[in-house]
Structure formats: C-alpha cells, structure tokens
Tab-separated table of C-alpha atoms in Angstrom:
chain	number	residue	atom	x	y	z
A	1	MET	CA	-234.374	-52.697	7.206
A	2	PRO	CA	-235.534	-55.919	5.592
A	3	ASN	CA	-233.254	-58.794	4.771
A	4	ASP	CA	-231.695	-58.400	1.353
A	5	GLN	CA	-231.745	-62.131	0.714
A	6	SER	CA	-232.588	-65.240	2.644
A	7	GLY	CA	-229.823	-67.275	4.225
A	8	PRO	CA	-226.657	-65.407	5.240
A	9	ALA	CA	-223.328	-66.271	3.712
A	10	ALA	CA	-221.301	-67.987	6.407
A	11	GLY	CA	-218.492	-66.021	7.942
A	12	ILE	CA	-219.006	-62.654	6.211
A	13	GLY	CA	-220.476	-61.049	9.315
A	14	ALA	CA	-217.636	-62.248	11.500
A	15	ARG	CA	-215.132	-60.894	8.966
A	16	LEU	CA	-216.819	-57.482	9.009
A	17	ARG	CA	-216.910	-57.429	12.811
A	18	ARG	CA	-213.232	-58.396	13.104
A	19	ARG	CA	-212.253	-55.641	10.691
A	20	ARG	CA	-214.414	-53.032	12.443
A	21	ARG	CA	-212.856	-53.855	15.801
A	22	ALA	CA	-209.337	-53.758	14.321
A	23	LEU	CA	-210.048	-50.194	13.182
A	24	HIS	CA	-211.492	-49.329	16.624
A	25	LEU	CA	-214.830	-48.312	15.116
A	26	THR	CA	-218.175	-48.653	16.863
A	27	LEU	CA	-221.252	-50.265	15.359
A	28	LYS	CA	-222.918	-46.876	15.382
A	29	ALA	CA	-220.065	-45.130	13.551
A	30	VAL	CA	-219.890	-47.742	10.775
A	31	ALA	CA	-223.667	-47.919	10.407
A	32	GLU	CA	-223.961	-44.145	10.069
A	33	GLN	CA	-221.176	-43.906	7.482
A	34	ALA	CA	-222.653	-46.789	5.473
A	35	GLY	CA	-226.205	-45.439	5.647
A	36	LEU	CA	-227.517	-48.389	7.684
A	37	THR	CA	-229.220	-48.756	11.020
A	38	GLU	CA	-227.118	-49.924	13.928
A	39	GLY	CA	-229.518	-52.815	14.546
A	40	TYR	CA	-229.304	-54.008	10.954
A	41	LEU	CA	-225.502	-53.882	10.982
A	42	SER	CA	-225.506	-55.886	14.207
A	43	GLN	CA	-227.589	-58.545	12.469
A	44	VAL	CA	-225.212	-58.604	9.503
A	45	GLU	CA	-222.208	-59.034	11.805
A	46	ARG	CA	-223.921	-61.930	13.584
A	47	ASP	CA	-224.700	-63.571	10.219
A	48	GLN	CA	-228.425	-63.340	10.901
A	49	VAL	CA	-229.149	-61.587	7.601
A	50	ASN	CA	-227.521	-61.633	4.205
A	51	ALA	CA	-226.636	-58.152	2.978
A	52	SER	CA	-226.941	-57.182	-0.674
A	53	VAL	CA	-223.826	-56.607	-2.754
A	54	ARG	CA	-224.456	-52.853	-2.672
A	55	THR	CA	-224.724	-52.906	1.121
A	56	LEU	CA	-221.484	-54.891	1.355
A	57	GLN	CA	-219.820	-52.370	-0.959
A	58	ARG	CA	-220.856	-49.501	1.317
A	59	LEU	CA	-219.598	-51.353	4.396
A	60	CYS	CA	-216.324	-52.216	2.698
A	61	ASP	CA	-215.815	-48.576	1.707
A	62	VAL	CA	-216.071	-47.602	5.369
A	63	LEU	CA	-213.868	-50.486	6.543
A	64	LYS	CA	-211.266	-50.117	3.757
A	65	LEU	CA	-211.885	-53.606	2.419
A	66	SER	CA	-212.908	-54.978	-0.942
A	67	VAL	CA	-215.963	-57.171	-1.260
A	68	GLY	CA	-213.616	-59.896	-2.486
A	69	ASP	CA	-211.765	-59.787	0.842
A	70	LEU	CA	-214.950	-60.951	2.564
A	71	PHE	CA	-214.901	-64.195	0.605
A	72	GLU	CA	-211.152	-64.875	0.825
A	73	GLN	CA	-210.424	-68.304	2.216
A	74	GLY	CA	-208.485	-68.326	5.470
A	75	GLY	CA	-207.754	-70.507	8.435
A	76	SER	CA	-205.194	-73.229	9.003
A	77	ALA	CA	-205.935	-74.906	5.682
A	78	ALA	CA	-204.833	-71.836	3.747
A	79	SER	CA	-201.195	-71.672	2.688
A	80	PRO	CA	-199.194	-68.983	4.496
A	81	VAL	CA	-196.981	-68.614	1.404
A	82	LEU	CA	-197.751	-65.705	-0.924
A	83	ARG	CA	-196.242	-66.121	-4.365
A	84	PHE	CA	-194.930	-62.918	-5.906
A	85	ARG	CA	-196.434	-63.888	-9.254
A	86	ASP	CA	-199.866	-63.865	-7.608
A	87	ALA	CA	-199.421	-60.492	-5.898
A	88	HIS	CA	-201.844	-57.719	-6.793
A	89	GLY	CA	-200.356	-54.378	-7.755
A	90	MET	CA	-200.976	-51.032	-9.366
A	91	SER	CA	-199.119	-48.266	-11.127
A	92	PHE	CA	-199.421	-44.787	-9.689
A	93	GLY	CA	-197.710	-41.418	-9.662
A	94	ASP	CA	-194.962	-41.034	-12.262
A	95	GLY	CA	-193.029	-44.231	-13.014
A	96	ALA	CA	-194.001	-45.830	-9.706
A	97	THR	CA	-195.572	-49.179	-8.862
A	98	LYS	CA	-196.902	-50.743	-5.656
A	99	ILE	CA	-197.508	-54.439	-5.046
A	100	LYS	CA	-199.427	-55.645	-1.999
A	101	LEU	CA	-197.587	-58.426	-0.151
A	102	THR	CA	-199.996	-59.078	2.714
A	103	PRO	CA	-203.198	-61.125	2.317
A	104	GLY	CA	-206.591	-59.477	2.331
A	105	SER	CA	-207.425	-61.296	5.556
A	106	PHE	CA	-204.909	-59.177	7.513
A	107	ASP	CA	-206.656	-56.551	9.630
A	108	HIS	CA	-203.731	-55.056	11.541
A	109	LEU	CA	-200.859	-54.825	9.051
A	110	GLU	CA	-200.266	-54.072	5.392
A	111	VAL	CA	-196.935	-54.410	3.581
A	112	LEU	CA	-196.329	-53.028	0.087
A	113	LEU	CA	-193.367	-53.336	-2.254
A	114	GLY	CA	-192.677	-50.179	-4.227
A	115	HIS	CA	-190.663	-49.741	-7.394
A	116	PHE	CA	-189.535	-46.390	-8.807
A	117	ALA	CA	-188.139	-46.048	-12.315
A	118	PRO	CA	-185.244	-43.577	-12.704
A	119	GLY	CA	-186.635	-40.203	-11.708
A	120	GLY	CA	-189.957	-41.792	-10.760
A	121	SER	CA	-192.111	-40.465	-7.954
A	122	THR	CA	-195.407	-40.836	-6.133
A	123	GLY	CA	-196.513	-37.681	-7.976
A	124	VAL	CA	-195.920	-33.959	-8.000
A	125	GLU	CA	-198.158	-33.299	-4.996
A	126	PRO	CA	-197.840	-34.860	-1.519
A	127	TYR	CA	-200.692	-37.235	-0.663
A	128	THR	CA	-202.390	-38.726	2.392
A	129	HIS	CA	-204.374	-41.923	2.975
A	130	GLY	CA	-206.213	-43.005	6.089
A	131	SER	CA	-204.633	-42.554	9.515
A	132	SER	CA	-202.137	-45.402	9.872
A	133	GLU	CA	-198.684	-45.668	11.369
A	134	GLU	CA	-196.378	-46.079	8.373
A	135	ILE	CA	-192.738	-46.980	7.788
A	136	LEU	CA	-190.864	-46.653	4.503
A	137	LEU	CA	-187.713	-48.797	4.204
A	138	VAL	CA	-185.391	-48.409	1.220
A	139	LEU	CA	-184.359	-51.792	-0.189
A	140	SER	CA	-182.163	-50.511	-3.018
A	141	GLY	CA	-181.313	-47.255	-4.731
A	142	GLU	CA	-181.833	-43.772	-3.353
A	143	VAL	CA	-185.000	-41.800	-2.682
A	144	GLU	CA	-185.986	-38.474	-1.245
A	145	VAL	CA	-188.987	-38.391	1.071
A	146	TRP	CA	-190.972	-35.338	2.053
A	147	VAL	CA	-193.204	-35.570	5.126
A	148	ARG	CA	-195.041	-32.302	5.804
A	149	ASP	CA	-192.234	-29.716	5.834
A	150	GLN	CA	-189.430	-32.227	6.492
A	151	HIS	CA	-187.130	-33.544	3.767
A	152	HIS	CA	-185.092	-36.771	3.985
A	153	ARG	CA	-182.578	-38.401	1.604
A	154	LEU	CA	-182.522	-42.173	2.114
A	155	ARG	CA	-180.248	-44.932	0.821
A	156	ALA	CA	-180.441	-48.735	1.073
A	157	LEU	CA	-181.639	-49.909	4.513
A	158	ASP	CA	-182.452	-46.360	5.662
A	159	SER	CA	-186.019	-45.849	6.833
A	160	VAL	CA	-188.419	-43.116	7.875
A	161	HIS	CA	-191.662	-43.355	9.842
A	162	TYR	CA	-194.702	-41.066	9.871
A	163	LEU	CA	-198.496	-41.100	9.942
A	164	SER	CA	-200.213	-41.802	6.631
A	165	SER	CA	-202.434	-38.787	7.359
A	166	ASP	CA	-199.319	-36.561	7.085
A	167	PRO	CA	-198.827	-35.268	3.525
A	168	HIS	CA	-195.910	-37.217	2.067
A	169	ARG	CA	-194.130	-37.744	-1.240
A	170	VAL	CA	-191.336	-40.034	-2.509
A	171	VAL	CA	-188.943	-39.419	-5.440
A	172	GLU	CA	-186.121	-41.524	-6.913
A	173	THR	CA	-183.247	-39.043	-6.711
A	174	THR	CA	-180.484	-40.157	-9.080
A	175	GLY	CA	-182.478	-39.988	-12.309
A	176	VAL	CA	-180.450	-42.919	-13.690
A	177	ASP	CA	-181.072	-45.825	-11.297
A	178	GLU	CA	-184.155	-47.637	-10.104
A	179	ALA	CA	-185.174	-47.745	-6.457
A	180	ARG	CA	-187.167	-50.268	-4.456
A	181	VAL	CA	-188.826	-49.553	-1.145
A	182	LEU	CA	-190.982	-51.396	1.343
A	183	TRP	CA	-193.961	-49.738	3.011
A	184	ALA	CA	-195.460	-51.193	6.177
A	185	MET	CA	-198.544	-49.681	7.772
A	186	ALA	CA	-200.890	-50.482	10.592
A	187	PRO	CA	-203.805	-50.657	10.373
A	188	PRO	CA	-203.980	-51.379	6.625
A	189	HIS	CA	-205.187	-48.917	4.051
A	190	LEU	CA	-205.779	-51.366	1.222
A	191	LEU	CA	-205.284	-50.852	-2.493
A	192	SER	CA	-207.732	-51.985	-5.120
A	193	PRO	CA	-207.204	-55.762	-4.901
A	194	HIS	CA	-207.854	-57.073	-8.383
A	195	LEU	CA	-205.506	-55.091	-10.599
A	196	PRO	CA	-203.036	-56.909	-12.865
A	197	SER	CA	-199.642	-57.676	-11.384
A	198	PRO	CA	-196.898	-55.384	-12.706
A	199	THR	CA	-193.373	-56.568	-13.429
A	200	LEU	CA	-190.689	-55.298	-11.094
C-alpha cells in the first residue's frame, strides 16, 4: 500500500501501537479488521508513513478510539486535572446521561458519570458493548440493575460488577428522585468524544 501522504505525523503511530497492545490485539488482527496489510500497519505504528484520515478512522473503529484521541496532547506538561465543565457527554436511553471523566489518552481504564432522571433508564432493552470488566457504583438515589437473568436493587454506595459483553440494563426505581452512578471499565469502550456537555 502506498503512503497516503509524505511525512508522518509524530507520535500517532506510537499511540496506535500502545492502544493495540492495551487491547491485546495482534498487528495481523487489527490490519485484517481495518482492511490493511500487516506490513503497512507496522509502518504506520513506527511512524514511517502517514496514514490518510479515512485509514485512521478505520483503525480507530477497530481500536475503539476517535481520530481526535490520536492528536490529544499528553505527557508531563499536560495538566492531570480534568474540569467537569470540559467533560464530554451524551444523552442516551430514556432520561439518562453519561459524561466521560477519563482522558482520551487512557488505554486501560474508562470512568463515566451517569445521571438518571426520575424513572430514567438506559433503555427498554438490555445492551452490551465491547468485552470489558465493568463496575457500576451508585453515588446517590436508587437504581435497579439487570445483568443477564439477575436482578439487583442498589442504593448509595452499593455496587455491582459484570462484563460489558453481558446484556445489562439500569433503571432509576423510585420514579420521583434522581440517581447518579459511576461506571468504571477496563479496558475502555469509549463514547463519541466531541458531543456537547450535558448539565447534571
């Protein structure tokens, strides 16, 4: 495969390689899923070629990244403080919101803050995403959690753990109060990163 452009962008290849290794994926597996040759992907990871935006999009789809994550500044000069006002979030389900609290540069952990309006839920149907180890911790309010055929009622500081590949569903149970929860999962299964920040 020919070079998409001359002069690789510094650091993108290393970022892709670090993410691939964090997900325990081989060069061959990622190349096949992205429709690339293994040799070309190896060159991209070593910053020997500069991949096109479309190629980066295909790689990021496989690696559960956004293209923007590849250009995120990191290192010791970057502030470790994440301001809530700058957090990226999304609405989903019925009266539910998630806000991502971990930076895009994290390859091994993702933490999300969830808010459920009274009676809100992740949706009528259980859902799955990726194959991560996941913990749900209730910060306030009450929720019911279904994981496969198991049902749990949780209050503040109660938690439940499961695999994100297990069908699961969360519902605020009182119908009159709000609930807040914290999800932590490893490795990350990232949300779309550039959505407007909701108000919790």
